[in-house]
Short mmCIF file of C-alpha atoms in Angstrom, two decimals:
data_model
loop_
_atom_site.label_atom_id
_atom_site.label_comp_id
_atom_site.label_asym_id
_atom_site.label_seq_id
_atom_site.Cartn_x
_atom_site.Cartn_y
_atom_site.Cartn_z
CA MET A 475 -1.91 7.89 12.52
CA LEU A 476 -1.93 11.44 11.34
CA LEU A 477 -0.38 14.24 13.47
CA VAL A 478 -2.85 17.10 12.63
CA THR A 479 -2.14 20.62 13.95
CA CYS A 480 -5.04 22.40 15.23
CA PRO A 481 -4.49 26.19 14.56
CA TRP A 482 -5.73 27.14 18.04
CA CYS A 483 -4.12 24.06 20.06
CA GLY A 484 -1.40 22.98 18.14
CA PRO A 485 -0.27 19.44 16.97
CA ARG A 486 -2.47 16.67 18.30
CA ASP A 487 -3.22 12.98 17.41
CA GLU A 488 -5.79 12.28 14.46
CA THR A 489 -7.82 10.40 16.84
CA GLU A 490 -8.83 13.84 18.45
CA PHE A 491 -10.51 15.17 15.30
CA HIS A 492 -13.45 14.55 13.62
CA TYR A 493 -13.23 14.83 9.41
CA GLY A 494 -15.46 17.18 7.46
CA GLY A 495 -14.82 16.61 3.83
CA GLN A 496 -14.34 19.35 1.29
CA ALA A 497 -13.78 22.91 2.56
CA HIS A 498 -14.86 26.11 0.91
CA VAL A 499 -18.25 24.82 -0.14
CA PRO A 500 -20.37 27.90 0.16
CA HIS A 501 -24.02 27.69 0.49
CA PRO A 502 -26.12 28.80 -2.63
CA ALA A 503 -26.65 32.33 -2.71
CA ASP A 504 -29.92 32.23 -4.02
CA PRO A 505 -31.28 28.84 -3.18
CA ALA A 506 -34.60 29.44 -4.60
CA ALA A 507 -33.09 29.92 -8.14
CA LEU A 508 -31.16 26.52 -8.42
CA ASP A 509 -32.49 23.84 -10.68
CA ASP A 510 -32.23 20.26 -9.70
CA ARG A 511 -28.67 19.77 -11.46
CA GLN A 512 -27.38 22.80 -9.46
CA TRP A 513 -29.12 21.34 -6.13
CA ALA A 514 -27.55 17.87 -7.02
CA GLU A 515 -24.13 19.50 -7.42
CA TYR A 516 -24.49 21.44 -3.98
CA VAL A 517 -25.76 18.21 -2.05
CA PHE A 518 -23.80 15.30 -3.69
CA TYR A 519 -20.91 16.41 -5.43
CA ARG A 520 -17.52 16.94 -4.02
CA GLU A 521 -13.98 17.18 -5.24
CA ASN A 522 -12.23 14.13 -4.88
CA PRO A 523 -8.63 15.00 -6.26
CA LYS A 524 -5.39 12.71 -5.96
CA GLY A 525 -2.97 15.23 -4.62
CA PRO A 526 -3.49 18.36 -2.83
CA PHE A 527 -6.96 18.73 -1.25
CA ALA A 528 -8.64 21.48 1.11
CA GLU A 529 -10.67 20.04 3.58
CA ARG A 530 -12.62 20.42 7.02
CA TRP A 531 -11.43 19.04 10.35
CA MET A 532 -13.00 19.52 13.81
CA HIS A 533 -10.96 19.32 16.94
CA ALA A 534 -13.57 17.00 18.39
CA THR A 535 -11.98 16.03 21.61
CA GLY A 536 -9.92 19.58 22.07
CA CYS A 537 -11.52 23.10 21.29
CA ARG A 538 -14.43 21.93 19.17
CA ARG A 539 -13.69 24.35 16.92
CA TRP A 540 -13.85 23.68 12.83
CA PHE A 541 -10.54 24.53 11.00
CA ASN A 542 -9.47 23.69 7.36
CA ALA A 543 -6.41 21.56 6.18
CA LEU A 544 -4.51 21.32 2.96
CA ARG A 545 -3.69 17.79 2.52
CA ASP A 546 -2.26 15.71 -0.02
CA THR A 547 -4.45 12.59 -0.51
CA ALA A 548 -1.58 10.39 -2.10
CA SER A 549 1.03 10.91 0.47
CA TYR A 550 -1.51 11.89 3.36
CA ARG A 551 0.85 14.74 4.29
CA ILE A 552 -0.84 17.74 5.90
CA LEU A 553 0.63 20.61 3.87
CA ALA A 554 -1.03 23.50 6.12
CA THR A 555 -3.69 23.75 8.45
CA TYR A 556 -5.67 27.20 8.78
CA ARG A 557 -8.62 29.00 10.27
CA PRO A 558 -11.81 28.99 8.57
CA HIS A 559 -11.91 32.77 7.72
CA GLU A 560 -8.42 32.61 6.03
CA PRO A 561 -7.99 31.85 2.60
CA ARG A 562 -6.89 28.66 1.07
CA PRO A 563 -2.80 28.47 0.85
CA SER A 564 -1.03 28.07 -2.21
CA PRO A 565 -2.26 24.46 -3.87
CA GLN A 566 1.25 23.41 -4.88
CA PRO A 567 2.30 20.16 -3.06
CA VAL A 568 5.01 20.15 -0.80
CA GLU A 569 7.43 17.59 -0.70
CA THR A 570 9.98 18.54 2.14
CA PRO A 571 8.61 18.51 5.62
CA THR A 572 9.50 22.44 5.73
CA ALA A 573 6.12 23.79 4.67
CA PRO A 574 6.01 27.62 5.34
CA PRO A 575 3.64 28.16 8.00
CA SER A 576 1.09 31.11 7.70
CA PRO A 577 1.23 33.66 9.86
CA GLY A 578 0.35 33.13 13.46
CA ASP A 579 0.87 29.59 13.26
CA ARG A 580 2.96 27.40 15.75
CA ARG A 581 2.76 24.19 13.93
CA ALA A 582 5.42 21.88 12.83
CA ALA A 583 4.21 21.72 9.28
CA GLY A 584 4.52 18.31 7.71
CA SER A 585 5.19 16.29 10.77
CA SER A 586 4.46 12.83 9.86
CA GLY A 587 3.61 11.33 13.20
CA GLY A 588 4.27 11.67 16.99
CA ASN A 589 5.70 9.08 19.53
CA ARG A 590 3.87 9.08 22.89
CA MET B 495 26.01 -27.19 -2.56
CA THR B 496 23.62 -28.63 -4.90
CA THR B 497 20.04 -27.01 -5.52
CA GLU B 498 17.13 -28.65 -6.99
CA PRO B 499 16.33 -27.25 -10.71
CA LEU B 500 13.39 -24.97 -10.36
CA PRO B 501 9.96 -26.25 -11.51
CA GLU B 502 8.75 -25.87 -15.05
CA HIS B 503 6.80 -22.47 -14.86
CA PRO B 504 3.43 -23.17 -15.31
CA GLU B 505 1.59 -22.30 -18.75
CA PRO B 506 0.26 -18.81 -18.54
CA LEU B 507 -3.16 -18.14 -18.39
CA TRP B 508 -3.39 -15.41 -20.75
CA ARG B 509 -1.46 -13.81 -23.49
CA ASN B 510 0.33 -10.52 -22.81
CA PRO B 511 -0.52 -8.56 -26.18
CA GLU B 512 0.74 -5.51 -27.33
CA PRO B 513 -2.14 -2.87 -27.66
CA ARG B 514 -3.46 -2.52 -31.14
CA SER B 515 -4.68 0.87 -32.32
CA SER B 516 -8.11 0.33 -32.32
CA TYR B 517 -11.04 -1.61 -30.60
CA ASP B 518 -14.69 -2.02 -30.61
CA VAL B 519 -14.63 -1.57 -26.49
CA VAL B 520 -11.92 -0.35 -24.27
CA ILE B 521 -12.26 -1.13 -20.48
CA VAL B 522 -10.29 1.00 -18.26
CA GLY B 523 -9.47 -1.16 -15.39
CA GLY B 524 -8.20 -4.77 -15.04
CA GLY B 525 -9.67 -5.82 -11.68
CA GLY B 526 -12.64 -8.06 -11.20
CA HIS B 527 -14.96 -5.69 -12.65
CA GLY B 528 -13.34 -5.05 -15.63
CA LEU B 529 -12.49 -8.40 -16.46
CA ALA B 530 -15.96 -9.78 -15.80
CA THR B 531 -17.14 -7.07 -18.28
CA ALA B 532 -14.68 -8.22 -21.04
CA TYR B 533 -15.82 -11.73 -20.33
CA TYR B 534 -19.46 -11.05 -20.71
CA LEU B 535 -19.02 -8.85 -23.73
CA ALA B 536 -17.30 -11.61 -25.64
CA SER B 537 -19.39 -14.69 -24.20
CA VAL B 538 -22.89 -13.14 -24.05
CA HIS B 539 -22.69 -10.32 -26.79
CA GLY B 540 -19.97 -11.75 -29.11
CA ILE B 541 -17.86 -8.79 -29.05
CA THR B 542 -14.60 -9.85 -28.73
CA ASN B 543 -12.52 -6.80 -30.65
CA VAL B 544 -12.28 -5.73 -26.71
CA ALA B 545 -9.14 -4.17 -24.64
CA VAL B 546 -9.00 -4.38 -21.15
CA LEU B 547 -6.34 -1.54 -20.04
CA GLU B 548 -4.92 -2.05 -16.46
CA LYS B 549 -2.08 0.54 -15.43
CA GLY B 550 -0.54 -1.84 -12.82
CA TRP B 551 -0.98 -5.73 -12.97
CA LEU B 552 -4.24 -7.76 -13.47
CA ALA B 553 -6.53 -7.92 -10.29
CA GLY B 554 -3.49 -6.10 -8.32
CA GLY B 555 -6.08 -3.30 -6.86
CA ASN B 556 -9.03 -3.62 -4.98
CA MET B 557 -9.49 -7.37 -6.39
CA ALA B 558 -6.47 -8.38 -4.33
CA ARG B 559 -7.36 -6.59 -1.15
CA ASN B 560 -11.06 -7.30 -0.45
CA THR B 561 -12.27 -9.68 2.24
CA THR B 562 -13.97 -11.92 -0.49
CA ILE B 563 -17.25 -12.10 1.32
CA ILE B 564 -20.20 -12.69 -1.33
CA ARG B 565 -23.82 -12.46 -0.25
CA SER B 566 -26.90 -10.58 -1.44
CA ASN B 567 -29.09 -9.50 1.45
CA TYR B 568 -29.42 -6.00 0.40
CA LEU B 569 -32.60 -3.99 1.54
CA TRP B 570 -34.02 -2.10 -1.55
CA ASP B 571 -35.70 -4.06 -4.47
CA GLU B 572 -33.19 -2.82 -6.84
CA SER B 573 -30.16 -3.71 -4.98
CA ALA B 574 -31.60 -7.35 -3.95
CA ALA B 575 -32.08 -7.82 -7.76
CA LEU B 576 -28.57 -6.75 -8.65
CA TYR B 577 -26.81 -8.53 -5.90
CA GLU B 578 -29.00 -11.60 -5.98
CA HIS B 579 -28.31 -11.96 -9.76
CA ALA B 580 -24.63 -11.76 -8.90
CA LEU B 581 -24.90 -14.61 -6.06
CA LYS B 582 -26.94 -16.89 -9.02
CA LEU B 583 -24.02 -16.06 -11.44
CA TRP B 584 -21.55 -17.04 -8.91
CA GLU B 585 -23.16 -20.40 -8.24
CA GLY B 586 -22.88 -21.42 -11.82
CA LEU B 587 -19.26 -19.52 -12.65
CA PRO B 588 -16.90 -22.27 -11.35
CA ASP B 589 -18.53 -24.75 -13.87
CA GLU B 590 -18.76 -21.92 -16.59
CA LEU B 591 -15.43 -20.72 -16.32
CA ASP B 592 -14.10 -24.49 -15.69
CA TYR B 593 -12.09 -23.22 -12.69
CA ASP B 594 -12.51 -24.24 -9.04
CA PHE B 595 -11.91 -20.90 -7.47
CA LEU B 596 -13.28 -22.14 -3.84
CA PHE B 597 -16.55 -20.62 -3.97
CA SER B 598 -17.84 -21.69 -0.54
CA GLN B 599 -21.45 -21.05 0.58
CA ARG B 600 -20.97 -21.12 4.27
CA GLY B 601 -23.48 -18.40 4.94
CA VAL B 602 -23.28 -14.99 6.30
CA LEU B 603 -24.38 -13.45 9.78
CA ASN B 604 -25.24 -9.84 10.17
CA LEU B 605 -25.35 -9.29 13.86
CA ALA B 606 -27.57 -6.89 15.67
CA HIS B 607 -26.23 -5.36 19.04
CA THR B 608 -28.84 -2.38 19.56
CA LEU B 609 -32.57 -2.29 19.38
CA GLN B 610 -32.14 -0.20 16.03
CA ASP B 611 -29.91 -3.02 14.68
CA VAL B 612 -32.60 -5.36 15.50
CA ARG B 613 -35.42 -3.51 13.93
CA GLU B 614 -33.13 -2.91 10.67
CA GLY B 615 -32.21 -6.53 10.60
CA THR B 616 -35.71 -8.08 11.05
CA ARG B 617 -37.13 -5.31 8.30
CA ARG B 618 -34.14 -6.37 5.96
CA ALA B 619 -34.36 -10.22 6.54
CA ASN B 620 -38.44 -9.75 5.67
CA ALA B 621 -37.50 -7.56 2.58
CA ASN B 622 -34.78 -10.10 1.44
CA ARG B 623 -37.51 -12.62 1.53
CA LEU B 624 -40.03 -10.53 -0.54
CA ASN B 625 -37.20 -10.43 -3.13
CA GLY B 626 -36.20 -13.92 -3.18
CA VAL B 627 -33.20 -13.75 -1.11
CA ASP B 628 -32.61 -16.50 1.40
CA SER B 629 -32.25 -14.46 4.46
CA VAL B 630 -33.74 -15.50 7.92
CA TRP B 631 -33.67 -13.72 11.41
CA LEU B 632 -31.91 -15.65 14.35
CA GLY B 633 -31.95 -15.01 17.82
CA PRO B 634 -28.70 -15.57 19.82
CA ASP B 635 -29.23 -19.22 20.48
CA GLU B 636 -29.58 -19.78 16.97
CA ILE B 637 -26.51 -17.68 16.14
CA ALA B 638 -24.53 -19.71 18.60
CA GLU B 639 -25.51 -22.81 16.78
CA VAL B 640 -24.23 -21.61 13.42
CA CYS B 641 -21.10 -20.01 14.73
CA PRO B 642 -20.18 -21.84 18.02
CA ILE B 643 -16.90 -19.64 18.72
CA LEU B 644 -18.99 -16.39 18.48
CA ASN B 645 -19.59 -14.83 22.03
CA THR B 646 -23.40 -14.87 22.34
CA SER B 647 -23.40 -14.19 26.17
CA PRO B 648 -25.21 -11.27 27.56
CA ASP B 649 -22.31 -10.02 29.51
CA THR B 650 -20.69 -8.30 26.94
CA ARG B 651 -20.40 -4.63 26.49
CA TYR B 652 -22.43 -4.95 23.17
CA PRO B 653 -24.45 -8.31 23.25
CA VAL B 654 -25.47 -10.03 20.16
CA LEU B 655 -29.26 -9.49 20.12
CA GLY B 656 -29.71 -11.58 16.87
CA GLY B 657 -28.98 -11.28 13.34
CA THR B 658 -29.85 -11.94 9.96
CA TYR B 659 -28.40 -15.11 8.35
CA GLN B 660 -28.17 -15.51 4.58
CA PRO B 661 -27.10 -19.46 4.04
CA ARG B 662 -26.14 -19.24 0.33
CA ALA B 663 -23.81 -16.40 1.04
CA GLY B 664 -20.23 -17.16 1.57
CA ILE B 665 -16.48 -16.62 0.19
CA ALA B 666 -14.54 -17.34 -2.86
CA LYS B 667 -10.83 -17.04 -3.65
CA HIS B 668 -10.39 -13.49 -4.98
CA ASP B 669 -7.27 -13.94 -6.91
CA HIS B 670 -8.43 -17.18 -8.81
CA VAL B 671 -11.96 -15.44 -9.77
CA ALA B 672 -9.76 -12.82 -11.30
CA TRP B 673 -7.47 -15.39 -13.18
CA ALA B 674 -10.61 -17.52 -14.12
CA LEU B 675 -12.33 -14.61 -15.66
CA ALA B 676 -9.06 -13.30 -17.33
CA ARG B 677 -8.33 -16.64 -18.79
CA ARG B 678 -11.71 -17.16 -20.54
CA ALA B 679 -11.77 -13.41 -21.71
CA ASP B 680 -8.22 -13.95 -23.10
CA ALA B 681 -9.48 -17.32 -25.04
CA LEU B 682 -12.28 -15.44 -26.49
CA GLY B 683 -10.02 -12.79 -28.15
CA VAL B 684 -9.98 -10.02 -25.53
CA ASP B 685 -6.58 -8.25 -25.20
CA LEU B 686 -5.44 -7.78 -21.38
CA ILE B 687 -3.03 -5.08 -21.37
CA GLN B 688 -1.11 -4.63 -18.22
CA GLY B 689 1.15 -1.81 -17.54
CA CYS B 690 -0.99 0.63 -19.54
CA GLU B 691 -2.37 3.75 -17.87
CA VAL B 692 -4.93 5.80 -19.34
CA THR B 693 -3.46 9.55 -19.46
CA GLY B 694 -6.31 11.29 -21.46
CA PHE B 695 -9.26 10.70 -23.37
CA LEU B 696 -9.78 11.62 -27.14
CA LYS B 697 -12.85 13.20 -28.29
CA ASP B 698 -14.85 14.34 -31.17
CA GLY B 699 -16.94 16.94 -30.01
CA ASN B 700 -18.66 15.27 -27.14
CA ARG B 701 -17.95 11.98 -27.97
CA VAL B 702 -15.49 10.01 -26.99
CA THR B 703 -13.30 8.33 -29.46
CA GLY B 704 -10.41 6.81 -27.86
CA VAL B 705 -7.91 6.97 -24.85
CA GLU B 706 -4.09 8.44 -24.29
CA THR B 707 -2.20 5.80 -22.85
CA THR B 708 1.34 5.19 -21.41
CA ARG B 709 1.56 2.76 -24.21
CA GLY B 710 0.32 4.95 -26.87
CA ARG B 711 -3.13 6.33 -28.47
CA ILE B 712 -5.79 3.69 -28.53
CA HIS B 713 -8.95 4.28 -30.44
CA ALA B 714 -12.38 3.14 -29.28
CA GLY B 715 -15.95 2.64 -30.37
CA ARG B 716 -17.11 3.04 -26.56
CA VAL B 717 -14.98 3.30 -23.25
CA GLY B 718 -16.16 1.81 -20.12
CA LEU B 719 -14.28 2.94 -16.76
CA ALA B 720 -14.17 0.20 -14.15
CA ALA B 721 -11.34 1.87 -11.98
CA ALA B 722 -12.87 1.59 -8.75
CA GLY B 723 -11.03 4.34 -6.44
CA HIS B 724 -9.59 6.08 -9.40
CA SER B 725 -12.77 6.83 -10.81
CA SER B 726 -12.93 10.41 -10.15
CA VAL B 727 -9.41 10.89 -11.38
CA LEU B 728 -10.33 9.25 -14.81
CA ALA B 729 -13.78 11.23 -14.62
CA GLU B 730 -11.66 14.74 -14.48
CA LEU B 731 -9.55 13.69 -17.59
CA ALA B 732 -12.73 13.09 -19.49
CA GLY B 733 -14.15 16.34 -18.39
CA PHE B 734 -17.13 15.22 -15.83
CA ARG B 735 -17.41 14.88 -12.46
CA LEU B 736 -18.58 12.05 -10.17
CA PRO B 737 -20.51 12.04 -6.81
CA VAL B 738 -17.97 9.73 -5.29
CA GLN B 739 -15.16 10.20 -2.65
CA SER B 740 -12.18 7.86 -2.46
CA HIS B 741 -11.52 6.50 0.90
CA PRO B 742 -8.64 3.93 2.34
CA LEU B 743 -10.28 0.71 3.44
CA GLN B 744 -8.14 -1.70 5.45
CA ALA B 745 -8.04 -5.35 6.13
CA LEU B 746 -5.79 -7.79 7.81
CA VAL B 747 -5.20 -11.70 7.92
CA SER B 748 -4.16 -13.73 10.97
CA GLU B 749 -1.09 -16.47 10.73
CA LEU B 750 -2.93 -19.81 9.70
CA HIS B 751 -5.07 -21.68 11.99
CA GLU B 752 -6.96 -24.99 11.95
CA PRO B 753 -10.63 -24.27 10.89
CA VAL B 754 -12.36 -22.84 13.82
CA HIS B 755 -14.65 -20.45 11.95
CA PRO B 756 -17.64 -22.01 10.09
CA THR B 757 -19.27 -19.10 8.54
CA VAL B 758 -18.91 -15.34 7.59
CA VAL B 759 -19.83 -13.06 10.48
CA MET B 760 -20.25 -9.09 10.14
CA SER B 761 -20.92 -6.60 12.97
CA ASN B 762 -21.87 -3.16 11.89
CA HIS B 763 -22.09 -1.96 15.62
CA VAL B 764 -18.85 -3.03 17.04
CA HIS B 765 -17.65 -3.26 13.51
CA VAL B 766 -15.63 -5.89 12.09
CA TYR B 767 -16.26 -8.78 9.54
CA VAL B 768 -14.43 -11.98 9.63
CA SER B 769 -14.36 -15.31 7.96
CA GLN B 770 -11.64 -17.77 7.68
CA ALA B 771 -10.09 -18.77 4.36
CA HIS B 772 -9.37 -22.12 2.97
CA LYS B 773 -5.59 -21.98 3.89
CA GLY B 774 -6.67 -20.91 7.70
CA GLU B 775 -5.98 -17.19 7.83
CA LEU B 776 -8.45 -15.53 9.81
CA VAL B 777 -9.51 -12.75 7.32
CA MET B 778 -11.06 -9.63 8.93
CA GLY B 779 -11.97 -6.11 7.58
CA ALA B 780 -12.43 -2.67 9.13
CA GLY B 781 -14.37 0.39 8.48
CA VAL B 782 -12.76 3.03 5.98
CA ASP B 783 -10.37 5.62 7.32
CA ALA B 784 -12.47 8.91 7.59
CA TYR B 785 -10.59 11.16 5.20
CA ASN B 786 -10.38 10.97 1.49
CA GLY B 787 -7.26 9.21 0.43
CA TYR B 788 -5.40 7.38 -2.55
CA GLY B 789 -2.67 5.93 -0.54
CA GLN B 790 -3.82 2.44 -0.40
CA ARG B 791 -2.95 2.36 3.39
CA GLY B 792 -4.69 3.78 6.51
CA ALA B 793 -3.99 4.54 10.19
CA PHE B 794 -3.24 1.78 12.81
CA HIS B 795 -6.30 3.35 15.28
CA VAL B 796 -8.66 1.85 12.85
CA ILE B 797 -6.97 -1.42 13.00
CA GLU B 798 -7.17 -1.21 16.66
CA GLN B 799 -10.78 -0.69 16.67
CA GLN B 800 -11.32 -3.47 14.37
CA MET B 801 -9.24 -6.01 16.22
CA ALA B 802 -10.77 -4.96 19.78
CA ALA B 803 -14.46 -5.69 18.16
CA ALA B 804 -13.08 -9.09 16.92
CA VAL B 805 -11.60 -10.11 20.07
CA GLU B 806 -15.11 -9.00 21.82
CA LEU B 807 -16.89 -11.13 19.53
CA PHE B 808 -14.45 -13.81 19.28
CA PRO B 809 -12.63 -14.66 22.37
CA VAL B 810 -10.81 -17.38 20.79
CA PHE B 811 -8.72 -14.80 18.57
CA ALA B 812 -7.35 -13.10 21.41
CA ARG B 813 -3.90 -14.88 20.99
CA ALA B 814 -3.96 -14.85 17.24
CA HIS B 815 -1.16 -12.94 15.60
CA VAL B 816 -1.61 -10.52 12.81
CA LEU B 817 0.32 -11.59 9.91
CA ARG B 818 -0.20 -8.63 7.54
CA THR B 819 -2.39 -5.89 7.15
CA TRP B 820 -3.27 -3.71 3.89
CA GLY B 821 -5.36 -0.89 2.37
CA GLY B 822 -7.25 -0.45 -0.82
CA ILE B 823 -8.92 2.46 -2.29
CA VAL B 824 -12.94 2.67 -1.95
CA ASP B 825 -14.91 4.99 -4.08
CA VAL B 826 -18.04 5.68 -2.06
CA THR B 827 -21.28 7.29 -3.00
CA PRO B 828 -23.65 9.42 -1.05
CA ASP B 829 -26.20 6.58 -1.02
CA ALA B 830 -23.63 3.44 -0.86
CA SER B 831 -25.01 2.35 -4.07
CA PRO B 832 -23.11 1.73 -7.20
CA ILE B 833 -23.27 3.95 -10.46
CA ILE B 834 -23.35 1.88 -13.47
CA GLY B 835 -24.45 3.60 -16.86
CA ALA B 836 -24.09 6.60 -19.00
CA THR B 837 -21.84 9.73 -18.28
CA PRO B 838 -22.27 13.04 -19.62
CA VAL B 839 -19.82 11.98 -22.51
CA ASP B 840 -21.21 10.18 -25.44
CA GLY B 841 -19.77 6.60 -25.75
CA LEU B 842 -18.17 6.81 -22.48
CA PHE B 843 -19.83 4.55 -19.46
CA VAL B 844 -18.80 4.32 -15.78
CA ASN B 845 -19.00 1.35 -13.20
CA CYS B 846 -17.95 3.06 -10.09
CA GLY B 847 -19.09 3.70 -6.74
CA TRP B 848 -19.15 0.30 -5.46
CA GLY B 849 -17.63 1.47 -2.26
CA THR B 850 -16.79 -1.52 0.25
CA GLY B 851 -18.78 -4.07 -1.46
CA GLY B 852 -17.68 -4.42 -5.04
CA PHE B 853 -16.13 -8.03 -4.71
CA LYS B 854 -19.58 -9.76 -4.24
CA ALA B 855 -21.06 -8.05 -7.04
CA THR B 856 -18.15 -8.72 -9.79
CA PRO B 857 -20.40 -11.12 -11.93
CA ALA B 858 -23.29 -8.74 -11.88
CA ALA B 859 -21.19 -5.48 -12.52
CA GLY B 860 -19.65 -7.53 -15.50
CA TRP B 861 -23.12 -8.52 -16.68
CA THR B 862 -24.80 -5.21 -16.47
CA PHE B 863 -22.07 -3.25 -17.75
CA ALA B 864 -21.35 -5.60 -20.66
CA HIS B 865 -24.78 -4.97 -21.63
CA THR B 866 -24.58 -1.32 -21.28
CA LEU B 867 -21.51 -1.19 -23.41
CA ALA B 868 -22.76 -3.33 -25.89
CA THR B 869 -26.16 -1.98 -26.60
CA GLY B 870 -25.33 1.71 -25.28
CA VAL B 871 -28.45 1.33 -23.05
CA PRO B 872 -28.57 0.04 -19.36
CA HIS B 873 -29.92 -3.42 -18.49
CA PRO B 874 -33.13 -3.18 -16.42
CA LEU B 875 -30.75 -4.46 -13.37
CA ASN B 876 -28.80 -1.42 -13.68
CA GLU B 877 -30.89 1.08 -14.81
CA PRO B 878 -31.89 2.46 -11.34
CA PHE B 879 -28.18 2.77 -10.71
CA SER B 880 -27.74 5.73 -13.08
CA LEU B 881 -25.58 8.79 -12.67
CA ASP B 882 -28.76 10.57 -13.07
CA ARG B 883 -30.32 9.43 -9.68
CA PHE B 884 -28.35 12.08 -7.80
CA THR B 885 -30.36 14.60 -9.75
CA THR B 886 -33.58 13.14 -9.71
CA GLY B 887 -33.21 11.91 -6.08
CA ALA B 888 -34.01 8.40 -6.76
CA LEU B 889 -31.38 7.37 -4.59
CA ILE B 890 -30.80 3.78 -3.41
CA ASP B 891 -30.14 3.97 0.36
CA GLU B 892 -27.98 1.01 1.34
CA HIS B 893 -25.95 2.21 4.13
CA GLY B 894 -27.55 -0.43 6.38
CA ALA B 895 -26.60 -3.55 4.24
CA ALA B 896 -23.45 -2.17 3.05
CA ALA B 897 -22.81 -3.27 6.64
CA VAL B 898 -19.07 -1.31 6.62
CA ALA B 899 -18.96 1.83 8.37
CA HIS B 900 -18.37 4.93 6.09
#
């Protein structure tokens, strides 16, 4: 189980969260101008990298707020979590559990599990 | 101290050739689908100058990690045709390949626990029958006759309200299926090349002309991708995108038990699917882990939920022990149906998106993908399963029949 650091509540078990897929997918600025191919891209196509991936999570049994995480899909290591208005952190994979936290975060970045 | 000498190593079932510099067709991925494609390319289409490139060892990915369930009770006409074609091929393959891979048509029950499940199940059984698939709707008493160890009492949290039953469904020994296909493909001249990872694609304009691999450059007339969970990674190397998301999917087995479970039981709602292997292990599958992942492992809480469902449905399992658990990577499409056909790159074709249900379709995936690679156009069976459907909107929504949560 992952230990996911909610940017508002701190580290919690993965079971408290709902997964939301790829982050930073903007709604089309001019929807009426899109052709079928562009609609398909917006509705059905998402990035699926093996490595760092910016994705949405929601703290379903906590504050119920959405936030973003940068997570390595091969190691499952969470490289950073950040609030929706914040920019995506550096996409470089972090191998050690000493990821630099973004300002204002109290998380233990890169934690791999919590015993309870 | 004396020791018995080791027995003679059995004859290898296939050669272990060095890759040649060029083939008519290169198939990327040496799992069940890649091997079936190679077998049908050689046996049906007479194309034997074929290489199957496998980055690990043959059939070591999802072919080694599935729960071996075979059935064809899918809702829509397009899916019923494809999966029923697979089932008919399964029924002939042990003889055709001269290999008894323990194909056992012991039936499958898909249970209903809610009114919506009942409506969906009865509709699907009726749709199946219109498509020549041997589905019937059973009530709880009839289900208890088919599978006496199943708890069909009305006192459970989610009582069994009924279910669909397909008698011709069943299981097969997955490793032996791969070995049977590999042996015959090899005998027909196909080169099965293990430890050979594709690292890039050679192109002339928009036409693929070969692949770069960890064992050198290999030219090809046509290239077929059959790489399941890693399809997106390959597509990115080739310069196009696929509407798939890769997820971990977990399964587990118990230690060996006397035969107690006569059929296959799948429950979408409380969520577990269970059969008993010939050897005696109870084989159980979970839903996918929610997040995208390539790690071939998942979280324990998913297993916990799956075991809770198993014990609810089968009180007799309560004291069985888990022997081992594992995960595979499944490539899930938005409509829970596969993609088999052309890509935006000329000469490059893809068979992917089988999600949680690729094993049962192994022969049909091979049959249709071989046809597509041999002729350059889809077989009528896979024509509806084009990549293009996500643009035209002609989706084939099988989330109900897929029966694995994702």
